[in-house]
Coordinates of C-alpha atoms in Angstrom, one line a residue:
X1 CA -67.4 -16.1 -170.9
X2 CA -64.0 -14.8 -170.0
X3 CA -62.5 -11.9 -171.9
X4 CA -58.7 -11.5 -172.0
X5 CA -57.8 -7.9 -171.4
X6 CA -54.0 -8.5 -170.9
X7 CA -52.6 -11.9 -171.5
X8 CA -49.2 -11.4 -169.9
X9 CA -46.0 -13.1 -171.0
X10 CA -47.4 -16.6 -171.3
X11 CA -50.8 -17.6 -170.2
X12 CA -52.1 -20.9 -171.4
X13 CA -55.2 -23.1 -170.9
X14 CA -54.2 -26.2 -168.9
X15 CA -55.9 -29.2 -167.4
X16 CA -54.4 -32.6 -166.3
X17 CA -53.2 -33.3 -169.9
X18 CA -53.8 -36.1 -172.4
X19 CA -52.2 -39.3 -171.2
X20 CA -52.0 -42.4 -173.3
X21 CA -50.8 -41.0 -176.6
X22 CA -47.0 -41.2 -176.3
X23 CA -46.9 -44.1 -178.7
X24 CA -48.3 -41.6 -181.3
X25 CA -45.7 -39.0 -180.5
X26 CA -48.0 -36.9 -178.3
X27 CA -46.8 -36.1 -174.7
X28 CA -49.2 -35.7 -171.8
X29 CA -48.7 -31.9 -171.5
X30 CA -51.1 -30.3 -168.9
X31 CA -50.4 -28.1 -165.9
X32 CA -46.8 -28.1 -164.7
X33 CA -47.9 -27.6 -161.1
X34 CA -50.7 -30.2 -161.0
X35 CA -51.4 -29.9 -157.3
X36 CA -51.9 -26.1 -157.7
X37 CA -54.4 -26.5 -160.5
X38 CA -56.4 -29.3 -158.8
X39 CA -56.5 -27.2 -155.6
X40 CA -57.9 -24.2 -157.5
X41 CA -60.5 -26.4 -159.1
X42 CA -61.6 -27.8 -155.7
X43 CA -61.9 -24.3 -154.3
X44 CA -64.4 -23.2 -157.0
X45 CA -66.4 -26.5 -157.0
X46 CA -65.0 -27.9 -160.2
X47 CA -63.8 -31.5 -160.9
X48 CA -60.0 -31.7 -160.4
X49 CA -59.5 -32.3 -164.1
X50 CA -61.3 -29.1 -165.2
X51 CA -59.3 -26.7 -167.4
X52 CA -58.0 -23.4 -165.9
X53 CA -55.3 -20.9 -166.7
X54 CA -51.6 -21.3 -166.1
X55 CA -50.2 -17.7 -165.8
X56 CA -46.4 -17.3 -166.1
X57 CA -44.6 -14.7 -164.0
X58 CA -46.1 -11.4 -165.2
X59 CA -49.8 -11.9 -164.3
X60 CA -52.8 -11.1 -166.5
X61 CA -56.1 -9.2 -166.5
X62 CA -59.4 -10.8 -167.4
X63 CA -63.1 -9.8 -167.4
X64 CA -65.9 -12.2 -166.4
X65 CA -69.0 -11.4 -168.5
X66 CA -71.2 -13.3 -166.0
X67 CA -71.1 -13.6 -162.2
X68 CA -68.8 -16.4 -161.2
X69 CA -66.3 -17.7 -158.7
X70 CA -62.6 -17.9 -159.2
X71 CA -59.6 -19.1 -157.2
X72 CA -55.9 -18.4 -157.6
X73 CA -53.2 -20.8 -156.4
X74 CA -49.6 -21.7 -157.2
X75 CA -47.1 -18.8 -157.2
X76 CA -48.5 -16.2 -154.8
X77 CA -49.6 -12.9 -156.4
X78 CA -51.7 -9.9 -155.7
X79 CA -55.3 -10.4 -156.8
X80 CA -58.0 -7.8 -157.4
X81 CA -61.6 -8.4 -158.2
X82 CA -62.8 -5.1 -159.6
X83 CA -61.5 -2.5 -157.1
X84 CA -61.2 -4.8 -154.1
X85 CA -58.3 -7.0 -153.2
X86 CA -58.7 -10.8 -153.0
X87 CA -56.6 -13.6 -151.5
X88 CA -54.8 -16.5 -153.1
X89 CA -56.0 -19.9 -151.9
X90 CA -59.7 -19.1 -151.4
X91 CA -62.9 -18.8 -153.5
X92 CA -63.5 -15.3 -154.7
X93 CA -66.9 -14.1 -155.9
X94 CA -66.8 -12.1 -159.2
X95 CA -69.7 -9.9 -160.2
X96 CA -70.8 -9.9 -163.8
X97 CA -68.6 -7.5 -165.8
X98 CA -65.9 -7.2 -163.1
X99 CA -62.2 -7.4 -164.0
X100 CA -60.0 -10.1 -162.4
X101 CA -56.4 -8.9 -162.1
X102 CA -53.6 -11.3 -161.2
X103 CA -50.4 -9.5 -160.5
X104 CA -46.8 -10.7 -161.1
X105 CA -45.7 -13.8 -159.2
X106 CA -44.1 -12.6 -155.9
X107 CA -42.2 -15.8 -155.6
X108 CA -42.1 -18.8 -157.8
X109 CA -43.1 -18.7 -161.5
X110 CA -46.6 -19.9 -162.3
X111 CA -50.0 -19.0 -160.8
X112 CA -53.2 -20.9 -161.6
X113 CA -56.7 -19.5 -162.1
X114 CA -59.7 -21.7 -161.9
X115 CA -63.2 -20.4 -162.8
X116 CA -66.4 -22.1 -161.7
X117 CA -67.5 -24.3 -164.6
X118 CA -64.0 -24.6 -166.0
X119 CA -62.6 -23.2 -169.3
X120 CA -64.6 -24.9 -172.0
X121 CA -62.5 -24.5 -175.1
X122 CA -62.7 -27.4 -177.6
X123 CA -60.8 -30.5 -176.4
X124 CA -58.1 -32.1 -178.5
X125 CA -57.5 -35.8 -177.9
X126 CA -59.6 -35.6 -174.8
X127 CA -57.8 -32.6 -173.2
X128 CA -58.0 -28.8 -173.4
X129 CA -54.3 -28.4 -172.5
X130 CA -52.0 -26.1 -174.6
X131 CA -49.0 -28.1 -175.7
X132 CA -46.4 -25.5 -176.6
X133 CA -44.1 -28.0 -178.4
X134 CA -46.6 -29.8 -180.7
X135 CA -49.1 -27.0 -181.0
X136 CA -52.0 -29.2 -179.9
X137 CA -54.8 -27.5 -177.9
X138 CA -55.6 -23.8 -177.9
X139 CA -52.9 -21.3 -178.7
X140 CA -51.4 -19.3 -175.8
X141 CA -53.7 -16.5 -174.8
X142 CA -53.6 -13.1 -176.6
X143 CA -55.2 -9.8 -175.7
X144 CA -58.8 -9.8 -176.9
X145 CA -59.4 -13.6 -176.7
X146 CA -62.7 -14.8 -175.4
X147 CA -62.9 -18.1 -173.5
X148 CA -66.2 -20.0 -173.0
X149 CA -67.0 -21.5 -169.6
X150 CA -68.7 -24.8 -168.8
X151 CA -71.8 -25.3 -166.6
X152 CA -71.3 -24.9 -162.9
X153 CA -71.4 -28.4 -161.3
X154 CA -70.6 -27.7 -157.6
X155 CA -70.6 -25.1 -154.9
X156 CA -67.4 -23.3 -153.9
X157 CA -65.5 -24.9 -151.0
X158 CA -66.6 -23.6 -147.6
X159 CA -63.2 -22.2 -146.6
X160 CA -61.9 -18.8 -145.7
X161 CA -58.2 -19.7 -146.4
X162 CA -56.4 -22.7 -147.6
X163 CA -52.8 -23.4 -146.3
X164 CA -50.6 -24.3 -149.3
X165 CA -47.2 -24.7 -147.6
X166 CA -44.2 -22.5 -147.8
X167 CA -43.7 -20.3 -150.9
X168 CA -41.3 -21.5 -153.5
X169 CA -37.7 -21.0 -152.5
X170 CA -34.4 -20.4 -154.4
X171 CA -33.1 -24.0 -153.8
X172 CA -34.7 -27.4 -154.6
X173 CA -33.7 -31.0 -154.2
X174 CA -34.7 -33.6 -156.7
X175 CA -34.5 -37.3 -156.2
X176 CA -33.3 -39.3 -159.2
X177 CA -32.9 -42.8 -160.3
X178 CA -29.9 -43.4 -162.5
X179 CA -30.4 -44.7 -166.0
X180 CA -31.4 -45.8 -168.5
X181 CA -28.1 -44.6 -170.1
X182 CA -25.9 -43.8 -167.1
X183 CA -23.4 -46.2 -168.5
X184 CA -22.7 -43.8 -171.3
X185 CA -21.2 -41.4 -168.7
X186 CA -18.0 -41.5 -166.7
X187 CA -17.8 -42.1 -162.9
X188 CA -16.9 -38.4 -162.7
X189 CA -20.2 -37.5 -164.4
X190 CA -22.2 -39.5 -162.0
X191 CA -20.4 -38.0 -159.0
X192 CA -20.9 -34.5 -160.3
X193 CA -24.6 -35.1 -160.9
X194 CA -25.2 -36.2 -157.4
X195 CA -22.7 -34.0 -155.5
X196 CA -22.7 -30.6 -157.2
X197 CA -25.2 -27.8 -157.6
X198 CA -26.8 -26.7 -160.8
X199 CA -28.7 -23.5 -161.7
X200 CA -31.9 -23.2 -163.7
X201 CA -31.2 -21.4 -167.0
X202 CA -33.3 -18.5 -168.3
X203 CA -34.0 -20.5 -171.5
X204 CA -36.1 -23.0 -169.6
X205 CA -39.7 -23.4 -170.6
X206 CA -42.6 -25.9 -170.5
X207 CA -40.7 -28.3 -172.6
X208 CA -37.7 -28.6 -170.2
X209 CA -35.7 -27.0 -167.4
X210 CA -32.2 -26.4 -168.7
X211 CA -29.5 -26.4 -166.1
X212 CA -26.0 -24.9 -166.0
X213 CA -23.1 -26.1 -163.9
X214 CA -20.5 -28.9 -164.0
X215 CA -20.4 -30.7 -167.3
X216 CA -21.1 -34.4 -167.4
X217 CA -18.4 -36.1 -169.5
X218 CA -19.2 -39.1 -171.7
X219 CA -17.7 -42.6 -171.5
X220 CA -19.2 -43.5 -174.8
X221 CA -18.7 -41.4 -178.0
X222 CA -21.3 -40.9 -180.7
X223 CA -25.1 -40.6 -180.5
X224 CA -28.0 -43.0 -179.9
X225 CA -30.8 -43.7 -182.2
X226 CA -33.9 -41.9 -181.0
X227 CA -35.6 -43.6 -178.1
X228 CA -38.5 -43.0 -175.8
X229 CA -38.5 -40.1 -173.3
X230 CA -40.6 -39.7 -170.1
X231 CA -41.5 -36.8 -167.9
X232 CA -38.5 -36.0 -165.6
X233 CA -35.9 -37.6 -167.9
X234 CA -32.5 -35.9 -167.4
X235 CA -31.0 -35.7 -170.9
X236 CA -27.5 -34.6 -171.5
X237 CA -26.9 -32.9 -174.9
X238 CA -23.6 -32.4 -176.5
X239 CA -22.6 -29.5 -174.3
X240 CA -22.7 -31.7 -171.2
X241 CA -25.3 -29.6 -169.4
X242 CA -28.3 -31.5 -168.0
X243 CA -31.8 -30.8 -169.3
X244 CA -34.9 -32.0 -167.3
X245 CA -37.9 -32.7 -169.4
X246 CA -41.2 -31.3 -168.3
X247 CA -44.9 -31.6 -169.4
X248 CA -44.5 -30.6 -173.1
X249 CA -41.4 -32.8 -173.7
X250 CA -40.9 -34.6 -176.9
X251 CA -41.7 -38.3 -176.7
X252 CA -38.3 -39.4 -178.3
X253 CA -34.8 -38.1 -178.4
X254 CA -31.3 -39.2 -179.3
X255 CA -29.1 -37.7 -176.5
X256 CA -28.5 -40.1 -173.6
X257 CA -30.6 -39.9 -170.5
X258 CA -28.4 -40.2 -167.4
X259 CA -31.2 -40.3 -164.9
X260 CA -35.0 -39.7 -164.3
X261 CA -36.4 -37.4 -161.6
X262 CA -39.0 -39.0 -159.4
X263 CA -41.2 -35.8 -159.2
X264 CA -40.3 -32.8 -161.3
X265 CA -43.2 -30.7 -159.9
X266 CA -40.9 -28.3 -157.9
X267 CA -39.4 -27.2 -161.3
X268 CA -42.8 -25.7 -162.2
X269 CA -42.1 -22.8 -159.7
X270 CA -38.3 -22.7 -160.3
X271 CA -37.3 -19.2 -161.6
X272 CA -34.0 -18.8 -163.5
X273 CA -31.2 -18.8 -161.0
X274 CA -32.8 -21.4 -158.7
X275 CA -30.3 -23.8 -157.3
X276 CA -31.0 -27.5 -158.1
X277 CA -29.3 -30.4 -156.4
X278 CA -29.9 -34.1 -157.2
X279 CA -29.8 -37.1 -154.8
X280 CA -30.2 -40.8 -155.4
X281 CA -32.8 -43.0 -153.6
X282 CA -30.1 -44.2 -151.2
X283 CA -29.0 -40.7 -150.1

């Protein structure tokens, strides 16, 4: 069992999501930084799809009521097990009753905590992921919550340290494919999208990363009937500012989609103010 002593700004249970239900209006959801969660699970001996915690920016404090093993990945943060410091990117033994404290993200935005056995809240449509848009899955954690753990199925990884690449920076490049509605925009809009820099807005969340920068003018007036949306879709609302849909995105929408991002994973760690530039497959 895990007891939540301090939940932080937004800590949610996440696994790899619930694919296959978009036709019912249910997005995949799941961890925004999937590689970080799967790495944490491998470090503690869990299957990659086991549920862990996605901890946003401010950290959290937990207590393990039984002896366990944890790992923290994603955005680097200070980790304490009881009164001793621990390292991100390695398995950490936790005595029964010890506190696990994850500090604020030093760079990036989201840290991930895996616990041996996985977080075993009740699944919904085959997943334990919190979907912040639809409300499916467990609610975001609150102080005093208690989370059950599943049975331990594997030994911790025999590593002292796991290289995870450079920490998240303040600039990212995203490859896009134009369409399906790029013909609703002027040539100027396409040029601006591929040649100018945008900034991640503070109102971004798990649903989407809102960007601010050069407006993208329309060539076609009016609005579309609602049509399907996918992860990474770059939708342009009436204000002309692009919005990139993330894991908790709606499955339909009426604003035109100018392009689709190949891999939106870097946005999982993009703080407000991060510079985003787009490039096409040919660039």
